[in-house]
């Protein structure tokens, strides 16, 4: 039995149970094209989604299994976090770093599970649902009302837009370094690389939904595994030299709170989760995908962070890759991270594209509307990237501000309100009051969710404050379009540094740099650590 037939049977039985005077949904659909004899069901989705009967076969056939969905989750979360997470341990310390990582991972896995439960219940109550361009805001509307729908929509769009910019900048800077220092094409500017990469990504942004580009995501996962393997290999090679001389920094509360932005960013992905679940063959299995996905992320992050911090200590810079003293492994890890970010950008920007198309009433089928709309969205991402070509402060701000709300607070609220609503209230589109939510929710579940909400709000607020302070202190390069009108030269904001290890930062495996590290800023590193003169490496 296909989805449409199954929907008709369920709706028909639902209609007959409400009273003998109402005609069946099947009869009504055949006669007038309506999906249900109960108006509240159709009104709920008329603005957001298409019914299963309205979905074109070409849209319905692109569905993914739960294991591919788990790979999507890993690919969505792991990226820049691979290189930044060990540095977060430098700010938080080993013990606090492990605790913070596991607490955030378990909390975000739980809230991802809650999102899956909420969407499954929406499908049970509305079995006719077909294609939905805005599953995350739709959950907000059905559980907490139209205001939360608008709030969630704006917050999600800002977050996905910011993450898209970060990924474009990070991958562009890595590729620019490769072009300039490995291929010896020193006249290629970072601005040109950013523009060229956006053009290369553009065709993939035209794919309708995750179900159409799952192969890309599998490759994104593979690049991450190769990157982590390269980093671990490099650390293992350096361990005998660096570990005996490693020094671990004294930790202060300010640095711990600043590290929260990195931890939160590394486990973010909830804004994309409903879109992934919506494209599954069996959406009810998404909770299984969430569990496997988060376990995979922890297995990638935790050993890498512990190993890197143990071997290098406080000698790490803003990327663990800089500390690796094997140039070929540095280069391989960086390129894999760049390719991963390029492919993950396709995932992240997709829900944003679909929501813009919804507001502009663009057809679900490929055509001029999608071509123009998605091109404009990518052009806006490109414009901001060309305006602020430094990605570090941007990542900290995005990670600390919008991600706690979307990945912890909103999923918990959606679940609490969804479970507190009775079937009668659901049918009448009546939202339970805050007092009713407190009264009807199991106390253990309530306490767990309240703790997650409060911790996320406090941590996010303090992390945002610290990120704003650092953002004000940051020295940004001039926008690319300003550089066209002056003679000042700007180098790449990204450099592959061969950072020495040890308590004084003066221990190196090699006496000279390889050709792959030509131009690496040893002078900058040594001036910062040895104002009176750097030792000879």
Coordinates of C-alpha atoms in Angstrom, one line a residue:
X1 CA 0.0 0.0 0.0
X2 CA 1.5 3.4 -0.9
X3 CA 1.6 6.5 1.3
X4 CA -1.5 8.1 -0.3
X5 CA -3.7 5.0 0.1
X6 CA -2.5 4.5 3.7
X7 CA -3.3 8.2 4.4
X8 CA -6.8 7.8 3.0
X9 CA -7.5 4.8 5.2
X10 CA -6.3 6.5 8.4
X11 CA -8.2 9.7 7.7
X12 CA -11.3 7.9 6.7
X13 CA -11.4 6.0 10.0
X14 CA -10.6 9.2 11.9
X15 CA -13.5 10.9 10.1
X16 CA -16.0 8.2 10.8
X17 CA -15.1 8.1 14.5
X18 CA -16.0 11.8 14.9
X19 CA -19.6 11.4 13.8
X20 CA -21.8 9.7 11.3
X21 CA -22.8 12.9 9.6
X22 CA -19.4 13.5 8.1
X23 CA -18.4 12.0 4.8
X24 CA -15.2 10.0 4.6
X25 CA -11.9 11.7 3.7
X26 CA -11.5 9.3 0.8
X27 CA -14.8 10.3 -0.7
X28 CA -14.1 14.0 -0.1
X29 CA -10.7 13.8 -1.7
X30 CA -12.1 12.0 -4.7
X31 CA -14.9 14.6 -5.1
X32 CA -13.3 17.9 -4.2
X33 CA -9.5 17.3 -3.7
X34 CA -9.7 17.9 0.0
X35 CA -7.5 15.7 2.3
X36 CA -9.6 15.5 5.4
X37 CA -13.1 15.9 6.6
X38 CA -11.5 17.6 9.7
X39 CA -10.5 21.2 8.7
X40 CA -7.9 21.6 11.5
X41 CA -5.7 19.0 9.8
X42 CA -5.5 20.7 6.5
X43 CA -5.2 24.2 7.9
X44 CA -2.2 23.1 9.9
X45 CA -0.2 22.3 6.8
X46 CA -1.7 24.3 4.0
X47 CA 0.9 27.0 4.4
X48 CA 3.9 24.8 5.2
X49 CA 3.7 21.5 3.4
X50 CA 2.2 19.5 0.6
X51 CA 0.1 16.5 1.1
X52 CA 1.3 13.0 0.1
X53 CA -1.3 13.0 -2.7
X54 CA 0.1 16.3 -4.1
X55 CA 3.8 15.2 -4.1
X56 CA 5.3 14.4 -7.4
X57 CA 6.8 11.0 -7.8
X58 CA 10.2 12.5 -8.5
X59 CA 10.1 14.2 -5.1
X60 CA 8.9 11.1 -3.2
X61 CA 11.5 8.7 -4.5
X62 CA 14.6 10.3 -3.0
X63 CA 14.5 8.9 0.5
X64 CA 17.3 7.8 2.8
X65 CA 17.8 5.0 5.3
X66 CA 18.4 5.5 9.0
X67 CA 22.1 4.7 8.6
X68 CA 22.5 7.3 5.9
X69 CA 20.7 9.7 8.1
X70 CA 23.2 9.0 10.9
X71 CA 26.0 9.7 8.5
X72 CA 24.3 13.0 7.6
X73 CA 24.3 13.9 11.3
X74 CA 28.0 13.1 11.7
X75 CA 28.8 15.1 8.5
X76 CA 26.7 18.0 9.6
X77 CA 28.3 18.3 13.0
X78 CA 32.0 17.3 12.5
X79 CA 34.1 19.8 10.5
X80 CA 35.7 22.9 11.9
X81 CA 35.2 21.2 15.3
X82 CA 37.8 18.6 14.5
X83 CA 40.6 21.2 14.5
X84 CA 39.2 23.6 17.1
X85 CA 38.0 21.1 19.8
X86 CA 41.6 20.2 21.1
X87 CA 42.2 23.9 21.4
X88 CA 39.1 24.2 23.5
X89 CA 40.7 21.8 25.9
X90 CA 43.6 24.2 26.2
X91 CA 41.1 26.8 27.5
X92 CA 39.1 24.5 29.7
X93 CA 41.7 22.0 30.8
X94 CA 41.6 18.2 30.5
X95 CA 39.1 17.4 33.2
X96 CA 36.7 20.3 32.5
X97 CA 37.1 19.7 28.8
X98 CA 36.0 16.1 29.0
X99 CA 33.1 17.0 31.3
X100 CA 31.9 19.8 29.2
X101 CA 32.2 17.8 26.0
X102 CA 30.2 14.8 27.4
X103 CA 27.6 17.0 29.0
X104 CA 27.0 18.9 25.8
X105 CA 27.1 15.8 23.7
X106 CA 24.6 13.9 25.9
X107 CA 22.3 16.9 26.2
X108 CA 22.3 17.6 22.5
X109 CA 21.8 14.0 21.7
X110 CA 18.8 14.0 24.0
X111 CA 17.3 17.2 22.5
X112 CA 17.9 15.7 19.0
X113 CA 16.0 12.6 20.2
X114 CA 13.2 15.0 21.4
X115 CA 13.0 16.6 18.0
X116 CA 12.6 13.2 16.4
X117 CA 9.8 12.3 18.8
X118 CA 7.9 15.6 18.2
X119 CA 8.1 15.1 14.4
X120 CA 6.9 11.5 14.7
X121 CA 3.9 12.6 16.7
X122 CA 3.1 15.3 14.1
X123 CA 3.1 12.6 11.5
X124 CA 0.8 10.4 13.5
X125 CA -1.7 13.1 14.0
X126 CA -1.4 14.2 10.3
X127 CA -0.8 11.1 8.3
X128 CA -1.3 12.8 5.0
X129 CA 1.9 14.9 5.3
X130 CA 4.1 14.9 2.2
X131 CA 6.8 17.5 1.4
X132 CA 7.4 20.1 4.1
X133 CA 9.9 22.8 3.4
X134 CA 10.0 24.1 7.0
X135 CA 9.8 21.2 9.4
X136 CA 11.6 23.0 12.3
X137 CA 9.4 26.1 12.3
X138 CA 6.4 23.8 11.6
X139 CA 7.1 22.0 14.9
X140 CA 7.3 25.4 16.6
X141 CA 3.9 26.4 15.2
X142 CA 2.1 23.2 16.1
X143 CA 3.5 23.0 19.7
X144 CA 3.8 26.6 20.8
X145 CA 1.9 28.8 18.3
X146 CA 2.5 31.2 15.4
X147 CA 4.8 33.5 17.3
X148 CA 7.3 30.7 18.1
X149 CA 7.1 29.7 14.5
X150 CA 8.3 33.1 13.4
X151 CA 10.9 33.3 16.1
X152 CA 12.2 29.8 15.2
X153 CA 12.3 30.6 11.6
X154 CA 14.3 33.8 12.0
X155 CA 16.7 32.2 14.5
X156 CA 17.3 29.2 12.3
X157 CA 17.9 31.3 9.2
X158 CA 20.4 33.5 11.0
X159 CA 22.2 30.4 12.4
X160 CA 22.4 28.5 9.1
X161 CA 23.4 31.7 7.2
X162 CA 26.2 32.3 9.7
X163 CA 27.4 28.7 9.6
X164 CA 27.4 28.8 5.8
X165 CA 29.7 31.8 5.9
X166 CA 32.0 30.2 8.4
X167 CA 32.3 27.0 6.2
X168 CA 32.9 29.0 3.0
X169 CA 35.6 31.1 4.7
X170 CA 37.4 28.2 6.3
X171 CA 37.5 26.1 3.2
X172 CA 38.5 29.1 1.0
X173 CA 41.4 30.0 3.3
X174 CA 42.8 26.5 3.4
X175 CA 42.5 26.1 -0.4
X176 CA 44.2 29.5 -0.8
X177 CA 47.1 28.5 1.3
X178 CA 47.5 25.3 -0.8
X179 CA 47.4 27.3 -4.0
X180 CA 49.9 29.9 -2.8
X181 CA 52.4 27.9 -0.9
X182 CA 52.2 24.4 -2.5
X183 CA 51.4 25.2 -6.1
X184 CA 53.5 28.4 -6.0
X185 CA 50.7 30.5 -7.5
X186 CA 51.3 33.5 -5.2
X187 CA 49.3 36.0 -7.3
X188 CA 46.0 34.4 -6.5
X189 CA 44.2 36.4 -3.9
X190 CA 42.0 35.0 -1.1
X191 CA 39.1 37.0 -2.4
X192 CA 39.3 35.3 -5.8
X193 CA 39.4 31.9 -4.1
X194 CA 36.3 32.7 -2.0
X195 CA 34.4 33.7 -5.2
X196 CA 35.6 30.7 -7.2
X197 CA 34.6 28.3 -4.5
X198 CA 31.2 29.8 -4.2
X199 CA 30.8 29.3 -8.0
X200 CA 31.9 25.7 -7.7
X201 CA 29.4 25.0 -4.9
X202 CA 26.5 26.7 -6.7
X203 CA 25.3 23.7 -8.8
X204 CA 25.0 21.5 -5.7
X205 CA 22.9 24.0 -3.9
X206 CA 20.2 23.5 -6.6
X207 CA 19.5 19.9 -5.4
X208 CA 16.0 19.8 -3.8
X209 CA 16.7 18.1 -0.5
X210 CA 19.1 15.9 1.4
X211 CA 17.6 12.8 -0.3
X212 CA 19.2 14.0 -3.6
X213 CA 22.7 14.5 -2.4
X214 CA 23.3 11.7 0.1
X215 CA 26.4 10.6 -1.9
X216 CA 28.0 13.9 -1.3
X217 CA 27.5 13.5 2.4
X218 CA 29.0 10.1 2.5
X219 CA 32.1 11.6 0.9
X220 CA 32.0 14.4 3.5
X221 CA 32.1 11.7 6.2
X222 CA 35.0 9.9 4.6
X223 CA 37.0 13.2 4.4
X224 CA 36.4 13.7 8.1
X225 CA 37.7 10.2 8.9
X226 CA 40.8 10.8 6.8
X227 CA 41.4 14.2 8.5
X228 CA 41.1 12.7 12.0
X229 CA 43.4 9.8 11.0
X230 CA 46.0 12.2 9.6
X231 CA 45.9 14.3 12.8
X232 CA 46.2 11.3 15.1
X233 CA 49.1 9.9 13.0
X234 CA 50.9 13.3 13.2
X235 CA 50.4 13.4 17.0
X236 CA 51.6 9.9 17.4
X237 CA 54.8 10.7 15.5
X238 CA 55.4 13.8 17.7
X239 CA 54.5 12.1 21.0
X240 CA 58.0 10.8 22.0
X241 CA 59.5 14.3 21.4
X242 CA 56.7 16.6 22.7
X243 CA 54.9 14.7 25.5
X244 CA 57.8 14.7 28.0
X245 CA 58.1 18.5 27.7
X246 CA 54.4 19.4 27.5
X247 CA 53.1 22.0 29.9
X248 CA 49.4 22.4 30.8
X249 CA 48.1 25.9 31.4
X250 CA 46.4 27.2 34.5
X251 CA 42.7 27.5 33.8
X252 CA 40.5 30.5 34.6
X253 CA 36.7 30.9 34.4
X254 CA 36.9 33.4 31.6
X255 CA 38.7 30.9 29.3
X256 CA 36.3 28.1 30.3
X257 CA 33.3 30.2 29.3
X258 CA 35.0 31.3 26.1
X259 CA 35.6 27.6 25.2
X260 CA 31.8 26.9 25.5
X261 CA 31.3 28.5 22.1
X262 CA 33.7 26.0 20.5
X263 CA 32.1 23.1 22.2
X264 CA 28.6 24.2 21.3
X265 CA 29.5 24.8 17.7
X266 CA 31.1 21.4 17.5
X267 CA 27.8 19.6 18.4
X268 CA 25.4 21.9 16.6
X269 CA 23.2 20.6 13.8
X270 CA 19.6 20.5 15.2
X271 CA 18.4 23.1 12.7
X272 CA 19.1 20.6 9.9
X273 CA 17.9 17.5 11.8
X274 CA 14.1 17.8 10.9
X275 CA 15.0 18.3 7.3
X276 CA 17.1 15.0 7.4
X277 CA 14.3 13.2 9.2
X278 CA 11.7 14.4 6.7
X279 CA 13.7 12.8 3.9
X280 CA 13.9 9.4 5.5
X281 CA 12.1 6.3 4.3
X282 CA 11.1 5.6 7.9
X283 CA 11.1 8.8 9.8
X284 CA 10.3 6.9 13.0
X285 CA 13.8 5.5 13.0
X286 CA 15.4 8.9 13.2
X287 CA 15.9 8.5 17.0
X288 CA 18.2 5.6 16.2
X289 CA 20.0 7.8 13.7
X290 CA 20.5 10.5 16.3
X291 CA 22.0 8.0 18.8
X292 CA 24.4 6.4 16.3
X293 CA 25.3 9.8 14.9
X294 CA 26.3 11.3 18.2
X295 CA 28.2 8.2 19.3
X296 CA 30.2 8.6 16.0
X297 CA 30.9 12.2 16.7
X298 CA 32.1 11.5 20.3
X299 CA 34.4 8.7 19.0
X300 CA 35.9 11.2 16.5
X301 CA 36.3 14.1 19.0
X302 CA 37.2 12.6 22.4
X303 CA 40.3 10.5 21.6
X304 CA 41.6 13.3 19.4
X305 CA 41.2 16.0 22.0
X306 CA 42.7 13.9 24.9
X307 CA 45.7 12.7 22.7
X308 CA 46.4 16.2 21.3
X309 CA 46.2 18.0 24.6
X310 CA 48.3 15.4 26.4
X311 CA 51.1 15.6 23.8
X312 CA 51.1 19.3 23.0
X313 CA 49.7 21.0 26.1
X314 CA 49.6 24.8 26.0
X315 CA 51.8 25.0 22.9
X316 CA 48.7 24.5 20.6
X317 CA 47.6 27.5 18.6
X318 CA 44.1 28.0 17.3
X319 CA 44.2 24.7 15.4
X320 CA 45.6 21.4 16.5
X321 CA 46.9 20.9 12.9
X322 CA 49.4 23.7 13.4
X323 CA 51.2 21.6 16.1
X324 CA 51.7 18.6 13.8
X325 CA 55.4 18.6 12.7
X326 CA 54.9 16.4 9.7
X327 CA 54.2 18.7 6.8
X328 CA 52.6 16.2 4.5
X329 CA 50.1 15.1 7.3
X330 CA 49.4 18.8 8.0
X331 CA 48.6 19.4 4.4
X332 CA 46.4 16.3 4.0
X333 CA 44.4 17.0 7.2
X334 CA 43.8 20.6 6.1
X335 CA 42.7 19.7 2.6
X336 CA 40.3 17.0 4.0
X337 CA 38.8 19.6 6.4
X338 CA 38.4 22.0 3.5
X339 CA 36.6 19.4 1.3
X340 CA 34.4 18.4 4.3
X341 CA 33.3 22.0 4.9
X342 CA 32.6 22.5 1.2
X343 CA 30.3 19.5 1.1
X344 CA 28.7 20.2 4.5
X345 CA 27.9 23.7 3.3
X346 CA 25.5 22.0 0.8
X347 CA 23.7 20.4 3.8
X348 CA 23.5 23.6 5.9
X349 CA 22.3 25.9 3.3
X350 CA 19.6 23.6 2.0
X351 CA 17.0 24.3 4.8
X352 CA 17.6 28.0 4.4
X353 CA 17.0 27.8 0.6
X354 CA 13.8 25.8 1.1
X355 CA 12.4 28.3 3.6
X356 CA 13.1 31.2 1.3
X357 CA 11.4 29.3 -1.5
X358 CA 8.4 28.8 0.7
X359 CA 8.0 32.5 1.5
X360 CA 8.3 33.4 -2.2
X361 CA 5.9 30.6 -3.2
X362 CA 8.4 28.9 -5.5
X363 CA 7.5 25.6 -7.0
X364 CA 8.9 22.4 -5.5
X365 CA 10.0 21.3 -8.9
X366 CA 13.2 22.5 -10.4
X367 CA 12.8 25.6 -12.5
X368 CA 13.7 29.3 -12.9
X369 CA 12.3 30.1 -9.5
X370 CA 14.6 27.8 -7.7
X371 CA 17.5 28.8 -9.9
X372 CA 17.1 32.5 -9.1
X373 CA 16.2 32.2 -5.4
X374 CA 19.0 29.9 -4.5
X375 CA 21.5 31.9 -6.5
X376 CA 20.6 35.0 -4.6
X377 CA 20.9 33.2 -1.2
X378 CA 24.4 32.0 -2.2
X379 CA 25.3 35.5 -3.4
X380 CA 24.4 37.0 0.0
X381 CA 26.6 34.4 1.7
X382 CA 29.4 35.3 -0.7
X383 CA 28.9 39.0 -0.1
X384 CA 29.3 38.6 3.7
X385 CA 32.3 36.3 3.2
X386 CA 34.0 38.9 1.0
X387 CA 33.1 41.6 3.6
X388 CA 34.5 39.7 6.6
X389 CA 37.2 37.3 5.4
X390 CA 38.3 36.4 8.9
X391 CA 36.3 33.4 10.2
X392 CA 37.6 32.8 13.8
X393 CA 35.7 35.5 15.7
X394 CA 32.6 34.8 13.6
X395 CA 32.6 31.1 14.5
X396 CA 32.8 31.9 18.3
X397 CA 29.9 34.4 18.1
X398 CA 27.6 32.1 16.1
X399 CA 28.5 29.1 18.4
X400 CA 27.8 31.0 21.6
X401 CA 24.7 33.0 20.6
X402 CA 22.1 31.2 18.4
X403 CA 23.2 27.6 18.7
X404 CA 22.2 27.0 22.4
X405 CA 18.7 28.3 21.7
X406 CA 18.2 26.1 18.6
X407 CA 20.0 23.0 19.8
X408 CA 18.9 22.8 23.4
X409 CA 16.2 25.3 24.4
X410 CA 13.7 25.1 21.6
X411 CA 13.8 21.3 21.2
X412 CA 13.0 20.9 24.9
X413 CA 10.2 23.4 24.8
X414 CA 8.7 21.8 21.7
X415 CA 8.7 18.4 23.4
X416 CA 7.2 19.6 26.7
X417 CA 4.4 21.5 25.0
X418 CA 3.8 18.7 22.5
X419 CA 3.4 16.1 25.2
X420 CA 1.3 18.3 27.5
X421 CA -1.3 19.0 24.8
X422 CA -4.3 16.7 24.9
X423 CA -5.8 15.3 21.7
X424 CA -8.8 17.6 22.1
X425 CA -6.5 20.7 22.3
X426 CA -4.5 19.5 19.3
X427 CA -7.6 19.1 17.2
X428 CA -8.7 22.7 18.2
X429 CA -5.2 24.2 17.6
X430 CA -5.2 25.2 21.3
X431 CA -1.7 25.6 22.9
X432 CA -1.5 24.5 26.6
X433 CA -0.5 27.2 29.0
X434 CA 2.9 27.3 30.8
X435 CA 1.1 26.3 34.0
X436 CA -0.6 23.3 32.3
X437 CA 2.8 22.2 30.9
X438 CA 4.3 22.2 34.4
X439 CA 1.3 20.3 35.9
X440 CA 1.0 17.6 33.1
X441 CA 4.7 16.8 32.6
X442 CA 6.4 14.0 34.5
X443 CA 8.5 15.6 37.1
X444 CA 11.7 13.8 36.2
X445 CA 11.4 14.7 32.5
X446 CA 10.5 18.3 33.5
X447 CA 13.6 18.6 35.8
X448 CA 15.9 17.2 33.1
X449 CA 14.6 19.6 30.4
X450 CA 14.6 22.6 32.7
X451 CA 18.2 22.0 33.6
X452 CA 19.1 21.7 29.9
X453 CA 17.3 24.9 29.2
X454 CA 18.8 26.9 32.0
X455 CA 22.3 25.6 31.5
X456 CA 22.2 26.4 27.8
X457 CA 20.8 29.9 28.4
X458 CA 23.4 30.8 31.0
X459 CA 26.3 29.2 29.2
X460 CA 25.2 30.7 25.9
X461 CA 24.8 34.2 27.4
X462 CA 28.2 34.2 29.0
X463 CA 29.9 32.7 26.0
X464 CA 28.2 35.3 23.8
X465 CA 29.5 38.1 26.0
X466 CA 33.1 36.7 25.8
X467 CA 32.8 36.2 22.0
X468 CA 31.6 39.8 21.5
X469 CA 34.6 41.1 23.6
X470 CA 37.0 39.0 21.5
X471 CA 35.2 40.2 18.3
X472 CA 35.8 43.8 19.3
X473 CA 39.4 43.1 19.9
X474 CA 39.9 41.3 16.7
X475 CA 41.8 43.0 13.8
X476 CA 39.9 42.3 10.6
X477 CA 41.2 42.7 7.1
X478 CA 39.6 45.1 4.8
X479 CA 36.6 43.8 2.7
X480 CA 37.6 42.4 -0.6
X481 CA 35.7 45.0 -2.6
X482 CA 37.6 47.7 -0.7
X483 CA 40.9 46.2 -1.6
X484 CA 40.2 46.9 -5.3
X485 CA 40.5 50.6 -4.6
X486 CA 43.8 50.7 -2.7
X487 CA 47.3 49.5 -3.1
X488 CA 47.7 47.8 0.2
X489 CA 48.4 44.0 0.0
X490 CA 46.7 41.5 2.3
X491 CA 47.9 38.1 3.0
X492 CA 45.8 35.0 3.7
X493 CA 44.2 35.1 7.1
X494 CA 44.9 31.3 7.3
X495 CA 48.5 30.1 7.7
X496 CA 49.8 26.5 8.1
X497 CA 52.1 27.0 11.0
X498 CA 54.7 24.5 12.1
X499 CA 54.4 25.3 15.8
X500 CA 57.1 24.1 18.1
X501 CA 56.1 22.1 21.2
X502 CA 57.3 22.1 24.8
X503 CA 56.9 24.4 27.7
X504 CA 58.8 27.2 26.0
X505 CA 57.6 26.4 22.5
X506 CA 61.2 25.7 21.3
X507 CA 61.2 22.0 20.6
X508 CA 61.0 20.9 16.9
X509 CA 61.5 17.5 15.2
X510 CA 63.0 19.2 12.2
X511 CA 65.8 21.7 11.8
X512 CA 64.3 23.3 8.7
X513 CA 60.9 23.6 7.1
X514 CA 59.7 21.6 4.2
X515 CA 58.6 23.1 1.0
X516 CA 55.0 22.6 2.0
X517 CA 55.5 25.1 4.9
X518 CA 57.3 27.7 2.8
X519 CA 56.4 31.1 4.2
X520 CA 54.9 29.7 7.5
X521 CA 55.0 32.5 10.0
X522 CA 57.7 31.4 12.4
X523 CA 58.6 35.0 13.0
X524 CA 55.1 35.8 14.3
X525 CA 55.1 32.8 16.6
X526 CA 58.6 33.4 18.0
X527 CA 58.1 37.1 18.5
X528 CA 55.0 36.4 20.6
X529 CA 56.8 33.9 22.8
X530 CA 60.4 35.3 22.8
X531 CA 60.3 39.1 22.7
X532 CA 64.0 39.3 23.2
X533 CA 64.9 36.9 20.4
X534 CA 63.8 33.5 19.3
X535 CA 65.9 30.4 19.7
X536 CA 67.2 28.7 16.6
X537 CA 65.1 25.6 15.7

